[in-house]
mmCIF file of C-alpha atoms in Angstrom:
data_model
loop_
_atom_site.group_PDB
_atom_site.id
_atom_site.type_symbol
_atom_site.label_atom_id
_atom_site.label_comp_id
_atom_site.label_asym_id
_atom_site.label_seq_id
_atom_site.Cartn_x
_atom_site.Cartn_y
_atom_site.Cartn_z
ATOM 1 C CA GLU A 1 0.000 0.000 0.000
ATOM 2 C CA ILE A 2 1.368 3.408 -0.972
ATOM 3 C CA VAL A 3 1.040 5.975 1.814
ATOM 4 C CA LEU A 4 1.128 9.718 1.230
ATOM 5 C CA THR A 5 2.619 11.755 4.075
ATOM 6 C CA GLN A 6 2.106 15.504 4.116
ATOM 7 C CA SER A 7 4.234 17.986 6.001
ATOM 8 C CA PRO A 8 4.076 20.107 7.934
ATOM 9 C CA ALA A 9 0.816 19.262 9.669
ATOM 10 C CA THR A 10 0.201 22.939 10.335
ATOM 11 C CA LEU A 11 1.718 26.012 8.772
ATOM 12 C CA SER A 12 1.204 29.561 10.009
ATOM 13 C CA LEU A 13 2.334 32.383 7.719
ATOM 14 C CA SER A 14 1.555 36.007 6.990
ATOM 15 C CA PRO A 15 -0.050 37.489 3.891
ATOM 16 C CA GLY A 16 2.463 37.950 1.098
ATOM 17 C CA GLU A 17 4.726 35.145 2.316
ATOM 18 C CA ARG A 18 5.490 31.997 0.374
ATOM 19 C CA ALA A 19 4.049 28.654 1.465
ATOM 20 C CA THR A 20 5.664 25.328 0.621
ATOM 21 C CA LEU A 21 3.629 22.198 1.319
ATOM 22 C CA SER A 22 5.162 18.772 0.954
ATOM 23 C CA CYS A 23 3.675 15.404 -0.011
ATOM 24 C CA ARG A 24 5.914 12.351 0.177
ATOM 25 C CA ALA A 25 4.959 8.910 -1.118
ATOM 26 C CA SER A 26 6.176 5.727 0.567
ATOM 27 C CA GLN A 27 7.337 4.476 -2.830
ATOM 28 C CA SER A 28 7.816 5.984 -6.261
ATOM 29 C CA ILE A 29 4.533 6.890 -7.927
ATOM 30 C CA SER A 30 3.597 8.138 -11.346
ATOM 31 C CA ASN A 31 3.428 11.884 -11.864
ATOM 32 C CA PHE A 32 -0.285 12.030 -11.318
ATOM 33 C CA VAL A 33 -0.439 13.876 -8.044
ATOM 34 C CA ALA A 34 -3.288 16.264 -7.426
ATOM 35 C CA TRP A 35 -3.748 18.914 -4.771
ATOM 36 C CA TYR A 36 -7.016 20.091 -3.216
ATOM 37 C CA GLN A 37 -8.019 22.975 -1.016
ATOM 38 C CA GLN A 38 -10.772 22.547 1.557
ATOM 39 C CA LYS A 39 -12.276 25.328 3.626
ATOM 40 C CA PRO A 40 -14.506 24.664 6.658
ATOM 41 C CA GLY A 41 -17.944 23.417 5.710
ATOM 42 C CA GLN A 42 -17.064 23.163 2.031
ATOM 43 C CA ALA A 43 -16.249 20.383 -0.378
ATOM 44 C CA PRO A 44 -12.661 20.048 -1.557
ATOM 45 C CA ARG A 45 -11.652 22.084 -4.607
ATOM 46 C CA LEU A 46 -9.161 20.859 -7.177
ATOM 47 C CA LEU A 47 -6.130 23.147 -7.403
ATOM 48 C CA ILE A 48 -3.441 21.179 -9.239
ATOM 49 C CA TYR A 49 -3.658 17.993 -11.295
ATOM 50 C CA ASP A 50 -1.019 15.827 -12.956
ATOM 51 C CA THR A 51 1.585 17.241 -10.552
ATOM 52 C CA SER A 52 1.861 20.720 -12.059
ATOM 53 C CA ASP A 53 -1.214 21.710 -14.091
ATOM 54 C CA ARG A 54 -3.512 24.319 -12.584
ATOM 55 C CA ALA A 55 -7.204 23.559 -12.620
ATOM 56 C CA THR A 56 -9.644 25.932 -14.252
ATOM 57 C CA GLY A 57 -9.929 29.243 -12.458
ATOM 58 C CA ILE A 58 -7.059 28.638 -10.036
ATOM 59 C CA PRO A 59 -4.840 31.700 -9.523
ATOM 60 C CA ALA A 60 -1.282 31.610 -10.833
ATOM 61 C CA ARG A 61 0.129 31.936 -7.314
ATOM 62 C CA PHE A 62 -0.620 28.211 -6.883
ATOM 63 C CA SER A 63 1.918 25.873 -8.451
ATOM 64 C CA GLY A 64 2.846 22.221 -8.172
ATOM 65 C CA SER A 65 6.058 20.331 -8.774
ATOM 66 C CA GLY A 66 7.850 17.101 -8.025
ATOM 67 C CA SER A 67 8.481 13.572 -9.207
ATOM 68 C CA GLY A 68 9.144 10.101 -7.901
ATOM 69 C CA THR A 69 8.305 10.233 -4.208
ATOM 70 C CA ASP A 70 8.445 13.968 -3.438
ATOM 71 C CA PHE A 71 5.844 16.484 -4.513
ATOM 72 C CA THR A 72 5.299 20.105 -3.546
ATOM 73 C CA LEU A 73 2.487 22.633 -3.616
ATOM 74 C CA THR A 74 3.754 26.207 -3.546
ATOM 75 C CA ILE A 75 1.664 29.295 -2.919
ATOM 76 C CA SER A 76 3.881 32.149 -3.999
ATOM 77 C CA SER A 77 2.274 35.085 -2.190
ATOM 78 C CA LEU A 78 -0.329 34.229 0.400
ATOM 79 C CA GLU A 79 -3.709 35.883 0.493
ATOM 80 C CA PRO A 80 -6.021 35.768 3.541
ATOM 81 C CA GLU A 81 -8.457 33.541 1.633
ATOM 82 C CA ASP A 82 -5.794 30.851 1.267
ATOM 83 C CA SER A 83 -6.434 29.775 4.839
ATOM 84 C CA ALA A 84 -7.597 26.147 4.450
ATOM 85 C CA VAL A 85 -6.582 22.516 4.665
ATOM 86 C CA TYR A 86 -4.656 21.210 1.662
ATOM 87 C CA TYR A 87 -4.620 17.571 0.584
ATOM 88 C CA CYS A 88 -2.497 15.725 -1.938
ATOM 89 C CA GLN A 89 -3.908 12.733 -3.801
ATOM 90 C CA GLN A 90 -2.626 10.031 -6.085
ATOM 91 C CA ARG A 91 -4.129 7.134 -7.973
ATOM 92 C CA ILE A 92 -3.044 3.522 -7.739
ATOM 93 C CA ASN A 93 -3.714 1.348 -10.762
ATOM 94 C CA ARG A 94 -3.487 -2.174 -9.385
ATOM 95 C CA PRO A 95 -5.965 -2.533 -7.793
ATOM 96 C CA LEU A 96 -7.583 0.708 -8.823
ATOM 97 C CA SER A 97 -7.994 3.150 -5.976
ATOM 98 C CA ILE A 98 -7.065 6.646 -4.983
ATOM 99 C CA SER A 99 -5.482 7.819 -1.769
ATOM 100 C CA PHE A 100 -5.073 11.101 0.025
ATOM 101 C CA GLY A 101 -2.477 12.539 2.314
ATOM 102 C CA GLN A 102 -3.592 13.444 5.817
ATOM 103 C CA GLY A 103 -3.658 17.161 5.020
ATOM 104 C CA THR A 104 -1.756 20.327 5.894
ATOM 105 C CA ARG A 105 -3.611 23.077 7.699
ATOM 106 C CA LEU A 106 -2.502 26.504 6.479
ATOM 107 C CA GLU A 107 -3.267 29.434 8.747
ATOM 108 C CA ILE A 108 -2.854 33.015 7.595
ATOM 109 C CA LYS A 109 -1.848 35.283 10.466
ATOM 110 C CA GLU B 1 -22.521 24.416 -15.192
ATOM 111 C CA VAL B 2 -21.409 21.124 -13.712
ATOM 112 C CA GLN B 3 -23.385 20.178 -10.609
ATOM 113 C CA LEU B 4 -23.341 17.153 -8.349
ATOM 114 C CA LEU B 5 -26.058 16.878 -5.729
ATOM 115 C CA GLU B 6 -25.897 14.160 -3.088
ATOM 116 C CA SER B 7 -28.832 12.969 -1.029
ATOM 117 C CA GLY B 8 -29.897 10.045 1.095
ATOM 118 C CA GLY B 9 -27.813 10.567 4.195
ATOM 119 C CA GLY B 10 -29.266 10.482 7.650
ATOM 120 C CA LEU B 11 -29.235 8.845 11.060
ATOM 121 C CA VAL B 12 -28.987 5.068 11.082
ATOM 122 C CA GLN B 13 -28.354 2.485 13.787
ATOM 123 C CA PRO B 14 -25.215 0.356 13.761
ATOM 124 C CA GLY B 15 -25.743 -2.511 11.357
ATOM 125 C CA GLY B 16 -28.230 -0.518 9.331
ATOM 126 C CA SER B 17 -28.142 0.586 5.727
ATOM 127 C CA LEU B 18 -28.760 3.598 3.511
ATOM 128 C CA ARG B 19 -28.800 4.352 -0.182
ATOM 129 C CA LEU B 20 -26.911 7.483 -1.135
ATOM 130 C CA SER B 21 -27.593 9.175 -4.467
ATOM 131 C CA CYS B 22 -25.674 11.713 -6.485
ATOM 132 C CA ALA B 23 -27.556 13.490 -9.253
ATOM 133 C CA ALA B 24 -25.340 15.004 -11.935
ATOM 134 C CA SER B 25 -26.065 17.771 -14.397
ATOM 135 C CA GLY B 26 -24.245 20.078 -16.773
ATOM 136 C CA PHE B 27 -22.025 17.480 -18.437
ATOM 137 C CA SER B 28 -22.137 14.219 -20.369
ATOM 138 C CA PHE B 29 -22.482 11.998 -17.314
ATOM 139 C CA GLY B 30 -22.110 8.695 -19.144
ATOM 140 C CA SER B 31 -18.599 9.652 -20.262
ATOM 141 C CA TYR B 32 -17.073 10.027 -16.816
ATOM 142 C CA PHE B 33 -15.680 7.802 -14.110
ATOM 143 C CA MET B 34 -17.260 8.696 -10.751
ATOM 144 C CA PHE B 35 -16.054 8.329 -7.162
ATOM 145 C CA TRP B 36 -17.366 8.435 -3.619
ATOM 146 C CA VAL B 37 -15.066 9.977 -1.001
ATOM 147 C CA ARG B 38 -15.920 10.365 2.668
ATOM 148 C CA GLN B 39 -14.739 12.499 5.536
ATOM 149 C CA ALA B 40 -15.223 11.605 9.183
ATOM 150 C CA PRO B 41 -15.897 14.547 11.526
ATOM 151 C CA GLY B 42 -12.706 16.573 11.922
ATOM 152 C CA LYS B 43 -10.703 14.108 9.837
ATOM 153 C CA GLY B 44 -9.199 13.913 6.370
ATOM 154 C CA LEU B 45 -10.484 12.607 3.063
ATOM 155 C CA GLU B 46 -10.890 8.871 2.497
ATOM 156 C CA TYR B 47 -11.546 7.110 -0.793
ATOM 157 C CA VAL B 48 -14.598 4.837 -0.635
ATOM 158 C CA SER B 49 -15.498 3.588 -4.111
ATOM 159 C CA GLY B 50 -15.289 4.243 -7.828
ATOM 160 C CA ILE B 51 -17.216 3.190 -10.935
ATOM 161 C CA SER B 52 -16.327 3.240 -14.600
ATOM 162 C CA SER B 53 -18.242 5.362 -17.074
ATOM 163 C CA ASN B 54 -20.468 2.523 -18.276
ATOM 164 C CA GLY B 55 -20.830 1.002 -14.819
ATOM 165 C CA GLY B 56 -19.132 -2.209 -15.877
ATOM 166 C CA THR B 57 -16.268 -1.979 -13.400
ATOM 167 C CA THR B 58 -16.448 -1.054 -9.751
ATOM 168 C CA TYR B 59 -13.790 -0.483 -7.121
ATOM 169 C CA TYR B 60 -13.842 -0.324 -3.342
ATOM 170 C CA ALA B 61 -11.612 0.581 -0.450
ATOM 171 C CA ASN B 62 -10.733 -2.441 1.666
ATOM 172 C CA SER B 63 -12.561 -0.862 4.600
ATOM 173 C CA VAL B 64 -15.931 -1.048 2.822
ATOM 174 C CA LYS B 65 -15.544 -4.049 0.539
ATOM 175 C CA GLY B 66 -18.424 -6.460 0.938
ATOM 176 C CA ARG B 67 -20.554 -3.901 2.783
ATOM 177 C CA PHE B 68 -20.971 -1.104 0.221
ATOM 178 C CA ALA B 69 -22.098 -1.276 -3.407
ATOM 179 C CA ILE B 70 -21.686 1.410 -6.035
ATOM 180 C CA SER B 71 -23.847 1.612 -9.132
ATOM 181 C CA ARG B 72 -24.991 4.140 -11.688
ATOM 182 C CA ASP B 73 -27.914 4.836 -13.977
ATOM 183 C CA ASN B 74 -26.656 6.793 -16.964
ATOM 184 C CA SER B 75 -30.211 7.349 -18.203
ATOM 185 C CA ARG B 76 -30.912 9.255 -14.986
ATOM 186 C CA ASN B 77 -27.463 10.847 -14.660
ATOM 187 C CA THR B 78 -27.166 9.415 -11.161
ATOM 188 C CA VAL B 79 -24.599 7.432 -9.222
ATOM 189 C CA PHE B 80 -25.576 5.494 -6.120
ATOM 190 C CA LEU B 81 -23.813 4.113 -3.081
ATOM 191 C CA GLN B 82 -25.614 1.442 -1.111
ATOM 192 C CA VAL B 83 -24.023 1.448 2.334
ATOM 193 C CA GLY B 84 -24.716 -1.479 4.637
ATOM 194 C CA SER B 85 -23.623 -3.152 7.870
ATOM 195 C CA LEU B 86 -22.835 0.347 9.023
ATOM 196 C CA ARG B 87 -20.389 0.936 11.849
ATOM 197 C CA THR B 88 -19.627 4.035 13.833
ATOM 198 C CA ASP B 89 -16.402 4.509 11.890
ATOM 199 C CA ASP B 90 -18.462 4.833 8.689
ATOM 200 C CA MET B 91 -19.900 8.067 9.993
ATOM 201 C CA GLY B 92 -19.142 11.281 8.136
ATOM 202 C CA VAL B 93 -19.853 13.350 5.066
ATOM 203 C CA TYR B 94 -20.007 11.388 1.843
ATOM 204 C CA TYR B 95 -19.022 13.274 -1.294
ATOM 205 C CA CYS B 96 -19.464 12.191 -4.869
ATOM 206 C CA ALA B 97 -16.872 13.478 -7.292
ATOM 207 C CA ARG B 98 -16.161 13.368 -11.001
ATOM 208 C CA GLN B 99 -12.842 12.171 -12.342
ATOM 209 C CA LYS B 100 -11.322 14.783 -14.605
ATOM 210 C CA ALA B 101 -11.109 13.610 -18.201
ATOM 211 C CA GLY B 102 -7.612 12.431 -19.054
ATOM 212 C CA SER B 103 -6.423 12.793 -15.466
ATOM 213 C CA TYR B 104 -6.529 10.915 -12.210
ATOM 214 C CA SER B 105 -7.807 13.880 -10.267
ATOM 215 C CA LEU B 106 -11.325 14.797 -9.140
ATOM 216 C CA ASP B 107 -12.404 18.053 -10.714
ATOM 217 C CA TYR B 108 -15.957 18.479 -9.453
ATOM 218 C CA TRP B 109 -17.371 17.582 -6.071
ATOM 219 C CA GLY B 110 -20.845 17.666 -4.604
ATOM 220 C CA HIS B 111 -21.599 19.375 -1.314
ATOM 221 C CA GLY B 112 -21.819 16.032 0.463
ATOM 222 C CA THR B 113 -24.427 14.132 2.439
ATOM 223 C CA LEU B 114 -24.005 13.349 6.127
ATOM 224 C CA VAL B 115 -24.258 9.811 7.440
ATOM 225 C CA THR B 116 -24.603 9.457 11.196
ATOM 226 C CA VAL B 117 -24.348 6.012 12.772
ATOM 227 C CA SER B 118 -25.660 5.879 16.300
ATOM 228 C CA SER B 119 -27.966 3.851 18.472
#
């Protein structure tokens, strides 16, 4: 079973700062990592798919990178509305399933 | 506009069952792989089940295999999740989500339906 581990668990930064969120897989995975943002009481929203492609309507300050076992979501200049929990996700082909990291809570001071 | 609307959640006793529905609109439903993902109170996201576009292939997390059944009716643009032998650790919000075409990500999510398991 491939496990996704996100770090840090919590991140507290100020507006305008850069946020770097990590997602590490327990073994090498294909470059099909996605990132989601979830605010309280809301469904998750797709931010990044296929490691580095921004979903429709996602601001350019969100970017994704990585390969192998290490993947990163970067928010270049934080806005107050970026306060949320962020999850990474990957898909396993045999047997078919998807899995999520445990999440990183981002707080904007 | 793509919309996914879940329903069917509620309060059920341990060992009970429910049928969750997800009505889709705004896209060619029969062309997309669909998933159910759940979230226990205060916890993270957990994959539950997936179904191919024509309904011919289904997939389940080990934690629900044998107890849950996913199905779809493409003529009604609806995906279902029959949840049975419910336990307290099945409690949470159940989301349906659409797999993005050509990707392994989930690009549209419903608002979720809450399942509460309690005696």
